[in-house]
Short mmCIF file of C-alpha atoms in Angstrom, two decimals:
data_model
loop_
_atom_site.label_atom_id
_atom_site.label_comp_id
_atom_site.label_asym_id
_atom_site.label_seq_id
_atom_site.Cartn_x
_atom_site.Cartn_y
_atom_site.Cartn_z
CA MET Q 1 28.36 -58.64 45.35
CA ASN Q 2 29.03 -61.83 47.24
CA ASN Q 3 25.75 -62.59 48.98
CA TYR Q 4 23.44 -62.44 45.98
CA ARG Q 5 23.41 -62.52 42.19
CA PHE Q 6 21.72 -60.09 39.85
CA ALA Q 7 20.30 -62.06 37.15
CA PRO Q 8 15.06 -62.82 36.62
CA GLY Q 9 -29.02 -77.17 15.56
CA ARG Q 10 -31.26 -73.96 15.28
CA GLU Q 11 -33.39 -73.36 12.19
CA ALA Q 12 -32.90 -70.39 9.88
CA ALA Q 13 -34.74 -67.20 10.78
CA THR Q 14 -38.09 -66.52 9.08
CA LEU Q 15 -38.81 -63.26 7.30
CA ASN Q 16 -40.78 -62.09 10.36
CA SER Q 17 -37.75 -62.55 12.64
CA ILE Q 18 -35.19 -60.71 10.48
CA PRO Q 19 -35.80 -57.20 11.95
CA SER Q 20 -35.21 -58.41 15.49
CA LEU Q 21 -32.13 -60.28 14.30
CA ARG Q 22 -30.78 -57.13 12.72
CA LYS Q 23 -31.50 -55.25 15.94
CA SER Q 24 -29.60 -57.88 17.91
CA GLN Q 25 -26.68 -57.61 15.52
CA LYS Q 26 -26.60 -53.85 16.03
CA VAL Q 27 -26.57 -54.34 19.80
CA ILE Q 28 -23.76 -56.87 19.54
CA ARG Q 29 -21.80 -54.61 17.23
CA PHE Q 30 -22.28 -51.68 19.65
CA LEU Q 31 -21.08 -53.77 22.56
CA LEU Q 32 -18.02 -54.95 20.63
CA LEU Q 33 -17.09 -51.40 19.64
CA SER Q 34 -17.59 -50.27 23.23
CA CYS Q 35 -15.25 -52.97 24.48
CA ILE Q 36 -12.63 -51.97 21.93
CA ALA Q 37 -12.98 -48.32 22.97
CA LEU Q 38 -12.57 -49.25 26.61
CA LEU Q 39 -9.44 -51.21 25.81
CA ILE Q 40 -8.03 -48.29 23.85
CA CYS Q 41 -8.84 -45.91 26.70
CA ALA Q 42 -7.25 -48.27 29.18
CA GLY Q 43 -4.12 -48.32 27.06
CA ALA Q 44 -4.12 -44.55 26.80
CA SER Q 45 -4.49 -44.25 30.57
CA ALA Q 46 -1.52 -46.55 31.08
CA ASP Q 47 0.53 -44.49 28.62
CA ASP Q 48 -0.53 -41.26 30.34
CA HIS Q 49 0.50 -42.72 33.68
CA VAL Q 50 3.96 -43.50 32.28
CA GLN Q 51 4.27 -40.03 30.75
CA ASP Q 52 3.03 -38.32 33.91
CA ARG Q 53 5.26 -40.40 36.16
CA PRO Q 54 8.14 -38.42 37.69
CA LYS Q 55 11.72 -39.34 36.96
CA VAL Q 56 13.98 -40.90 39.55
CA ARG Q 57 16.41 -38.05 40.19
CA ALA Q 58 18.68 -40.07 42.47
CA ILE Q 59 19.28 -43.54 43.82
CA THR Q 60 21.83 -42.75 46.50
CA ALA Q 61 23.93 -45.38 48.25
CA PHE Q 62 25.65 -44.65 51.56
CA VAL Q 63 28.96 -46.42 52.10
CA ARG Q 64 31.73 -46.32 54.64
CA LEU Q 65 35.03 -46.40 52.79
CA THR Q 66 38.17 -47.97 54.18
CA PRO Q 67 41.38 -46.65 52.59
CA SER Q 68 42.78 -50.18 52.26
CA ASP Q 69 39.76 -51.61 50.41
CA TYR Q 70 37.94 -48.67 48.82
CA GLN Q 71 38.14 -49.92 45.22
CA ARG Q 72 36.31 -53.16 46.01
CA GLU Q 73 33.79 -51.32 48.18
CA LEU Q 74 33.02 -48.83 45.43
CA SER Q 75 32.86 -51.53 42.77
CA GLU Q 76 30.33 -53.58 44.75
CA THR Q 77 28.29 -50.47 45.47
CA VAL Q 78 28.16 -49.54 41.79
CA GLU Q 79 27.06 -53.08 40.96
CA ALA Q 80 24.22 -52.81 43.45
CA LEU Q 81 23.20 -49.36 42.19
CA ASN Q 82 23.13 -50.53 38.59
CA PHE Q 83 20.98 -53.47 39.58
CA VAL Q 84 18.39 -51.35 41.36
CA ARG Q 85 18.49 -48.88 38.45
CA ARG Q 86 17.56 -51.72 36.08
CA LYS Q 87 14.68 -52.70 38.37
CA PHE Q 88 13.27 -49.20 38.09
CA GLN Q 89 13.83 -49.07 34.34
CA GLN Q 90 12.13 -52.41 33.82
CA ALA Q 91 9.12 -51.01 35.68
CA GLY Q 92 9.02 -48.05 33.27
CA TRP Q 93 10.88 -45.43 35.29
CA ASP Q 94 13.49 -43.03 33.87
CA VAL Q 95 16.50 -42.99 36.23
CA GLN Q 96 18.64 -39.88 35.93
CA THR Q 97 21.51 -40.63 38.31
CA VAL Q 98 22.94 -43.18 40.70
CA ARG Q 99 25.02 -41.75 43.52
CA ILE Q 100 27.45 -42.74 46.25
CA THR Q 101 27.85 -40.77 49.49
CA THR Q 102 30.69 -41.61 51.88
CA GLN Q 103 31.31 -40.76 55.50
CA PRO Q 104 32.84 -37.26 55.98
CA PHE Q 105 36.13 -37.31 54.10
CA PRO Q 106 38.28 -36.03 57.02
CA GLU Q 107 37.75 -39.48 58.56
CA PHE Q 108 39.50 -41.32 55.74
CA VAL Q 109 42.25 -38.79 54.95
CA ARG Q 110 43.19 -38.20 58.58
CA GLY Q 111 46.95 -38.46 59.09
CA LEU Q 112 47.81 -38.09 55.40
CA PRO Q 113 50.01 -35.20 54.26
CA LYS Q 114 47.95 -32.61 52.41
CA ALA Q 115 49.37 -33.54 49.00
CA LYS Q 116 48.60 -37.24 49.48
CA ALA Q 117 45.11 -36.48 50.81
CA LEU Q 118 44.42 -34.34 47.76
CA ASP Q 119 45.71 -37.06 45.42
CA PHE Q 120 43.48 -39.63 47.10
CA LEU Q 121 40.39 -37.44 46.76
CA LEU Q 122 41.19 -36.79 43.11
CA GLU Q 123 41.53 -40.53 42.54
CA LEU Q 124 38.08 -41.06 44.04
CA ASP Q 125 36.75 -38.31 41.78
CA ASN Q 126 38.29 -40.03 38.73
CA LEU Q 127 36.75 -43.36 39.72
CA ALA Q 128 33.34 -41.73 39.94
CA ALA Q 129 33.68 -40.18 36.50
CA ALA Q 130 34.84 -43.48 35.01
CA GLY Q 131 32.06 -45.40 36.76
CA SER Q 132 29.30 -42.99 35.69
CA TYR Q 133 28.03 -42.36 39.20
CA GLU Q 134 27.79 -39.12 41.14
CA PHE Q 135 29.92 -38.87 44.25
CA ASN Q 136 29.79 -37.01 47.56
CA ILE Q 137 32.53 -37.03 50.21
CA GLY Q 138 30.41 -35.41 52.93
CA PRO Q 139 31.11 -32.38 55.12
CA ALA Q 140 34.57 -30.90 55.54
CA MET Q 141 33.53 -29.58 58.95
CA MET Q 142 30.63 -30.74 61.13
CA GLN Q 143 31.46 -28.66 64.20
CA ASP Q 144 33.41 -25.47 64.85
CA SER Q 145 35.96 -27.56 66.76
CA ASP Q 146 36.83 -29.64 63.66
CA ASP Q 147 40.13 -29.23 61.86
CA PRO Q 148 39.76 -26.04 59.75
CA SER Q 149 42.45 -27.22 57.34
CA MET Q 150 39.88 -29.66 55.93
CA MET Q 151 37.99 -26.67 54.52
CA ASP Q 152 41.12 -25.56 52.68
CA LEU Q 153 41.60 -29.10 51.39
CA ALA Q 154 37.99 -29.21 50.23
CA ALA Q 155 38.41 -25.88 48.42
CA GLU Q 156 41.48 -27.06 46.51
CA PHE Q 157 39.90 -30.40 45.73
CA LEU Q 158 36.56 -29.02 44.50
CA ALA Q 159 38.42 -26.55 42.29
CA ARG Q 160 40.03 -29.51 40.47
CA ALA Q 161 37.37 -32.20 40.73
CA LYS Q 162 35.28 -33.34 37.78
CA GLY Q 163 32.04 -33.46 39.73
CA THR Q 164 32.43 -34.67 43.32
CA ASN Q 165 30.28 -32.92 45.94
CA SER Q 166 31.00 -31.78 49.49
CA SER Q 167 29.49 -29.60 52.20
CA ALA Q 168 30.00 -27.95 55.58
CA VAL Q 169 27.61 -27.96 58.54
CA ILE Q 170 26.79 -24.40 59.59
CA ALA Q 171 24.08 -25.24 62.16
CA ALA Q 172 23.08 -28.37 64.04
CA GLU Q 173 21.50 -29.39 67.34
CA ASP Q 174 24.44 -27.84 69.20
CA GLY Q 175 23.75 -24.40 67.73
CA ILE Q 176 24.99 -22.12 64.94
CA HIS Q 177 28.55 -22.77 63.78
CA TRP Q 178 29.85 -19.25 63.27
CA GLU Q 179 33.47 -20.29 62.67
CA THR Q 180 32.41 -22.77 60.00
CA ILE Q 181 30.25 -20.08 58.40
CA HIS Q 182 33.26 -17.83 57.87
CA ARG Q 183 35.35 -20.69 56.51
CA ALA Q 184 32.52 -21.71 54.18
CA ALA Q 185 32.32 -18.13 52.90
CA HIS Q 186 36.04 -18.25 52.16
CA LEU Q 187 35.60 -21.54 50.29
CA VAL Q 188 32.73 -20.15 48.19
CA LYS Q 189 34.80 -17.12 47.24
CA TYR Q 190 37.80 -19.33 46.43
CA LEU Q 191 35.77 -21.53 44.09
CA ALA Q 192 34.22 -18.48 42.44
CA ASP Q 193 37.70 -17.17 41.67
CA ASN Q 194 39.35 -20.47 40.77
CA THR Q 195 36.85 -22.45 38.69
CA PRO Q 196 35.49 -21.65 35.21
CA ARG Q 197 32.49 -19.30 35.54
CA GLY Q 198 32.50 -20.12 39.27
CA GLN Q 199 30.76 -23.42 38.59
CA GLY Q 200 32.76 -25.22 41.28
CA ASN Q 201 30.24 -23.86 43.78
CA PHE Q 202 27.52 -25.97 42.15
CA ASN Q 203 29.05 -28.94 44.01
CA PHE Q 204 29.25 -27.34 47.46
CA ALA Q 205 26.56 -26.52 50.02
CA ALA Q 206 26.56 -24.98 53.46
CA ILE Q 207 24.00 -27.10 55.32
CA ALA Q 208 21.99 -26.30 58.44
CA MET Q 209 19.89 -28.71 60.51
CA VAL Q 210 20.08 -31.28 57.71
CA SER Q 211 19.67 -34.89 58.81
CA PRO Q 212 21.92 -37.62 57.39
CA TYR Q 213 20.92 -40.00 54.60
CA GLY Q 214 19.22 -37.53 52.28
CA PRO Q 215 19.51 -38.60 48.62
CA PHE Q 216 19.79 -35.11 47.10
CA TYR Q 217 23.17 -33.49 46.43
CA PRO Q 218 25.23 -31.69 47.53
CA ALA Q 219 23.76 -31.79 51.07
CA SER Q 220 23.79 -35.61 51.29
CA TYR Q 221 25.95 -37.10 54.04
CA HIS Q 222 26.11 -39.82 56.69
CA THR Q 223 28.23 -40.66 59.72
CA ALA Q 224 27.33 -44.27 60.56
CA SER Q 225 27.62 -47.63 58.87
CA GLY Q 226 27.16 -48.12 55.15
CA LYS Q 227 25.23 -50.41 52.82
CA LYS Q 228 22.12 -48.26 52.93
CA PHE Q 229 20.26 -46.41 50.18
CA ALA Q 230 17.57 -43.78 49.63
CA ILE Q 231 15.54 -42.50 46.69
CA GLY Q 232 14.78 -38.99 45.41
CA LEU Q 233 12.24 -38.25 42.67
CA GLU Q 234 11.98 -35.36 40.19
CA SER Q 235 8.27 -34.84 40.74
CA ALA Q 236 7.69 -31.14 40.12
CA ASN Q 237 5.69 -32.27 37.07
CA VAL Q 238 3.16 -33.93 39.37
CA VAL Q 239 2.78 -30.72 41.41
CA LEU Q 240 2.30 -28.68 38.22
CA ARG Q 241 -0.34 -31.07 36.88
CA VAL Q 242 -2.37 -31.02 40.10
CA LEU Q 243 -2.09 -27.29 40.82
CA ALA Q 244 -2.90 -26.31 37.22
CA ALA Q 245 -6.01 -28.49 37.23
CA GLU Q 246 -7.32 -27.42 40.63
CA THR Q 247 -7.12 -23.63 40.60
CA LYS Q 248 -10.74 -23.36 41.78
CA ALA Q 249 -10.36 -25.84 44.63
CA THR Q 250 -9.75 -24.72 48.20
CA PRO Q 251 -6.22 -24.96 49.59
CA THR Q 252 -7.32 -27.83 51.81
CA GLN Q 253 -8.73 -29.72 48.82
CA VAL Q 254 -5.64 -29.07 46.73
CA THR Q 255 -3.38 -30.25 49.54
CA ALA Q 256 -5.31 -33.52 49.76
CA MET Q 257 -5.27 -34.03 45.99
CA LEU Q 258 -1.57 -33.30 45.74
CA SER Q 259 -0.77 -35.60 48.65
CA SER Q 260 -2.75 -38.38 46.96
CA GLU Q 261 -0.96 -37.98 43.62
CA LEU Q 262 2.53 -37.74 45.14
CA SER Q 263 1.78 -40.74 47.36
CA ARG Q 264 0.70 -42.80 44.35
CA TYR Q 265 4.05 -42.44 42.62
CA ASP Q 266 6.17 -42.54 45.76
CA ARG Q 267 4.53 -45.77 46.92
CA GLU Q 268 5.19 -47.32 43.53
CA ALA Q 269 8.85 -46.30 43.74
CA GLU Q 270 9.06 -47.48 47.33
CA ALA Q 271 7.77 -50.94 46.39
CA ILE Q 272 10.62 -51.34 43.89
CA ALA Q 273 13.16 -50.12 46.45
CA GLN Q 274 11.84 -52.49 49.11
CA ASP Q 275 11.97 -55.39 46.66
CA PHE Q 276 15.62 -54.62 45.99
CA ALA Q 277 16.33 -54.36 49.73
CA ARG Q 278 14.88 -57.83 50.31
CA GLU Q 279 16.97 -59.33 47.52
CA SER Q 280 20.23 -57.58 48.31
CA HIS Q 281 20.27 -57.04 52.09
CA TRP Q 282 20.95 -53.35 51.51
CA GLU Q 283 18.95 -51.27 53.98
CA TYR Q 284 16.25 -49.12 52.43
CA LEU Q 285 16.10 -45.79 54.29
CA GLY Q 286 13.22 -44.11 52.50
CA ILE Q 287 12.22 -41.60 49.85
CA ASP Q 288 12.70 -37.86 50.02
CA PRO Q 289 9.25 -36.78 48.76
CA THR Q 290 10.46 -33.24 48.03
CA PRO Q 291 9.26 -32.47 44.47
CA ALA Q 292 12.59 -31.69 42.82
CA PRO Q 293 12.43 -29.55 39.66
CA LEU Q 294 14.88 -29.36 36.76
CA GLY Q 295 14.77 -27.04 33.77
CA ASN Q 296 11.26 -26.91 32.33
CA VAL Q 297 10.03 -29.43 34.90
CA SER Q 298 9.37 -26.38 37.00
CA ILE Q 299 8.10 -25.91 40.52
CA GLY Q 300 7.98 -22.20 39.74
CA ALA Q 301 5.52 -22.88 36.93
CA ALA Q 302 3.45 -24.99 39.32
CA ILE Q 303 3.22 -22.15 41.85
CA GLU Q 304 2.24 -19.69 39.14
CA ALA Q 305 -0.39 -22.05 37.71
CA TYR Q 306 -2.10 -22.05 41.09
CA THR Q 307 -1.74 -18.39 42.06
CA GLY Q 308 -2.14 -16.93 38.58
CA HIS Q 309 0.74 -14.55 39.32
CA PRO Q 310 4.55 -14.60 38.98
CA VAL Q 311 6.65 -16.21 41.69
CA GLY Q 312 7.43 -13.46 44.16
CA SER Q 313 3.89 -12.11 44.18
CA SER Q 314 1.59 -12.39 47.17
CA GLY Q 315 0.43 -15.97 47.47
CA THR Q 316 3.83 -17.49 46.73
CA LEU Q 317 4.52 -18.19 50.40
CA SER Q 318 1.11 -19.71 51.09
CA THR Q 319 1.44 -21.92 48.00
CA ALA Q 320 4.87 -23.02 49.23
CA PHE Q 321 3.22 -23.92 52.52
CA LEU Q 322 0.45 -25.82 50.70
CA ILE Q 323 2.97 -27.88 48.72
CA THR Q 324 5.11 -28.59 51.78
CA THR Q 325 2.07 -29.70 53.77
CA ALA Q 326 1.13 -32.13 51.00
CA VAL Q 327 4.70 -33.42 50.73
CA ARG Q 328 4.93 -34.13 54.44
CA SER Q 329 1.73 -36.15 54.35
CA VAL Q 330 2.94 -38.48 51.59
CA GLN Q 331 2.41 -42.07 52.70
CA VAL Q 332 5.91 -43.52 52.42
CA LYS Q 333 8.95 -43.86 54.65
CA GLN Q 334 10.39 -40.35 54.46
CA VAL Q 335 14.00 -39.19 54.55
CA GLY Q 336 15.83 -35.97 53.67
CA TYR Q 337 14.26 -32.53 53.26
CA ALA Q 338 10.59 -33.60 52.92
CA GLY Q 339 9.78 -30.04 51.91
CA LEU Q 340 10.00 -27.83 48.85
CA MET Q 341 12.91 -27.01 46.56
CA LEU Q 342 13.20 -23.58 44.96
CA PRO Q 343 16.58 -23.87 43.18
CA VAL Q 344 16.81 -20.60 41.28
CA LEU Q 345 19.01 -21.70 38.38
CA GLU Q 346 17.93 -25.34 38.19
CA ASP Q 347 14.36 -24.26 37.44
CA ALA Q 348 13.73 -22.39 34.17
CA ARG Q 349 10.76 -20.38 35.46
CA LEU Q 350 12.51 -19.40 38.68
CA ALA Q 351 15.57 -18.30 36.68
CA GLN Q 352 13.29 -16.15 34.51
CA ARG Q 353 11.63 -14.51 37.50
CA TRP Q 354 15.02 -13.93 39.15
CA SER Q 355 16.19 -12.15 36.00
CA GLU Q 356 13.05 -10.00 36.13
CA GLY Q 357 13.74 -9.09 39.76
CA LYS Q 358 10.44 -10.63 40.94
CA PHE Q 359 11.98 -12.15 44.08
CA SER Q 360 15.16 -11.84 46.12
CA ILE Q 361 17.32 -13.61 48.67
CA ASP Q 362 15.14 -12.23 51.47
CA ALA Q 363 12.02 -13.53 49.69
CA LEU Q 364 13.58 -17.00 49.38
CA LEU Q 365 14.36 -16.94 53.09
CA SER Q 366 10.77 -16.00 53.88
CA TYR Q 367 9.53 -18.93 51.78
CA SER Q 368 12.00 -21.12 53.64
CA SER Q 369 10.18 -20.29 56.87
CA VAL Q 370 7.39 -22.59 55.70
CA CYS Q 371 9.96 -25.14 54.61
CA ALA Q 372 11.61 -24.63 51.32
CA THR Q 373 15.24 -25.73 51.23
CA GLY Q 374 17.00 -22.41 51.66
CA LEU Q 375 19.09 -20.59 49.06
CA ASP Q 376 19.80 -23.06 46.29
CA THR Q 377 21.75 -22.18 43.12
CA VAL Q 378 21.45 -18.46 43.77
CA PRO Q 379 23.61 -16.38 41.37
CA LEU Q 380 25.62 -13.54 42.87
CA PRO Q 381 27.79 -10.79 41.35
CA GLY Q 382 31.50 -11.59 41.20
CA ASP Q 383 32.49 -8.73 43.48
CA VAL Q 384 30.49 -10.10 46.42
CA THR Q 385 32.77 -10.15 49.46
CA GLU Q 386 33.47 -12.95 51.91
CA ASP Q 387 31.80 -10.89 54.59
CA GLN Q 388 28.62 -10.56 52.53
CA ILE Q 389 28.61 -14.30 51.85
CA ALA Q 390 29.12 -15.02 55.55
CA ARG Q 391 26.18 -12.79 56.45
CA ILE Q 392 23.96 -14.63 53.98
CA LEU Q 393 25.05 -17.98 55.40
CA GLY Q 394 24.46 -16.68 58.91
CA ASP Q 395 20.87 -15.82 57.97
CA VAL Q 396 20.29 -19.34 56.62
CA ALA Q 397 21.80 -20.93 59.73
CA SER Q 398 19.78 -18.71 62.07
CA LEU Q 399 16.50 -19.44 60.34
CA ALA Q 400 17.18 -23.17 60.25
CA PHE Q 401 18.19 -23.34 63.90
CA LYS Q 402 15.35 -21.14 65.13
CA TRP Q 403 12.66 -23.22 63.40
CA HIS Q 404 14.50 -26.53 63.47
CA LYS Q 405 14.18 -27.10 59.73
CA PRO Q 406 16.68 -28.37 57.13
CA LEU Q 407 18.01 -25.49 55.03
CA THR Q 408 21.01 -25.20 52.75
CA ALA Q 409 22.86 -22.53 50.81
CA ARG Q 410 24.42 -23.12 47.41
CA LEU Q 411 25.64 -19.70 46.32
CA LEU Q 412 27.10 -19.07 42.87
CA PRO Q 413 29.18 -15.88 42.62
CA VAL Q 414 30.27 -15.26 39.03
CA LYS Q 415 33.74 -13.77 38.67
CA ASP Q 416 33.97 -10.51 36.69
CA LYS Q 417 30.19 -10.32 36.29
CA HIS Q 418 28.17 -7.39 37.64
CA PRO Q 419 24.49 -6.65 38.40
CA GLY Q 420 22.54 -6.36 35.17
CA GLU Q 421 24.82 -8.80 33.36
CA LYS Q 422 23.88 -12.39 32.59
CA THR Q 423 25.62 -15.43 34.00
CA GLY Q 424 27.50 -17.63 31.56
CA PHE Q 425 27.22 -21.07 33.12
CA ASP Q 426 27.98 -24.01 30.88
CA SER Q 427 26.01 -26.80 32.52
CA PRO Q 428 22.98 -28.91 31.52
CA TYR Q 429 21.68 -28.39 35.07
CA LEU Q 430 21.91 -24.59 35.27
CA ALA Q 431 19.92 -21.93 33.46
CA ASN Q 432 21.51 -18.54 32.99
CA ALA Q 433 19.97 -15.47 34.56
CA THR Q 434 20.56 -11.76 35.04
CA LEU Q 435 22.50 -10.89 38.16
CA GLN Q 436 20.74 -8.72 40.71
CA PRO Q 437 22.38 -6.16 43.03
CA MET Q 438 23.42 -7.33 46.47
CA PRO Q 439 20.95 -6.22 49.15
#
């Protein structure tokens, strides 16, 4: 980057005084041992803090690519991301991913023949894989009046891409986008049929009432200028620790305790981000305090620790509300969902309960009414139809628009798999679960 560099004399005691001397020595010895114990405890507390600290799921940069200079722009962005990643690592944080989100891709492929547009997107995908960063090209459609051929381009591209993400906006301030919903359903079905195990749908989301500049994929997007960044933490472990320890506390008390713990870590992360912003002149947008889970770092386990019952039982919705209330009170600059994630296959406990039939799509939508993030990584039988997918997306869009809350749908139909059979995903981010019948 061009505007900064990353480098940083008493007499001996009589026989009569010996007992008191020995007593003094014992006191001194006790005090010394106490000091040592305190130091050891202080060290253990520091270690516990490091172990309990959430991971940084994403440091996401927002850039505005120009077709004539995209390689330099991406190179400088990666340099900046790697620098801020090192700042977090030096402070003891584990950083999982750095990410780049561009403006909606139709803006920079406009006017290109389809074949050339596809080649350009595939080149960007290859650069991301080579540069070890995750990549998102934004929504294919943001309004029903947008060019529908961009959805077909996105489908073909995502079927061949190594890992790039994209989306489509199915509801916004102007209402529900019914045309986009049907085209998104077609794209989901296409990826299910044309990618191994249907995993191409892991990188696509239908998004409703989602604001720009969220750090979490695949819903991340922006439409303005670049050189901005946001942070997302994997902090379901913090929620589990608090909820498991406070099962006898009132919901109000637990909310306050959880808010305090999440704020502690988020403020620490924010201080590092702000320090980088001052040094680099990149604009810090905020932290999405949503406690993202992954695998055994489970938000499902946290809910069950508090309720004492499996996810899907009575109390799940009120616990989702409790967590969301705490998240929204976190004392940092907030961006993104600022809610609760219940990604079925990204969370080991949720995947288990899905397999057991403890909750359903309708249950997830009911939890979303108190601000979860919608239907995320939901496995579906391979014979699900486009019409069924469109109806599911329509429900998500309607709920989001009615209550003005950010919801997304990342649906994963599995070709040639039927209810009662298990998915066969081959991904470090996805658990496998038993498929349930379509409602």
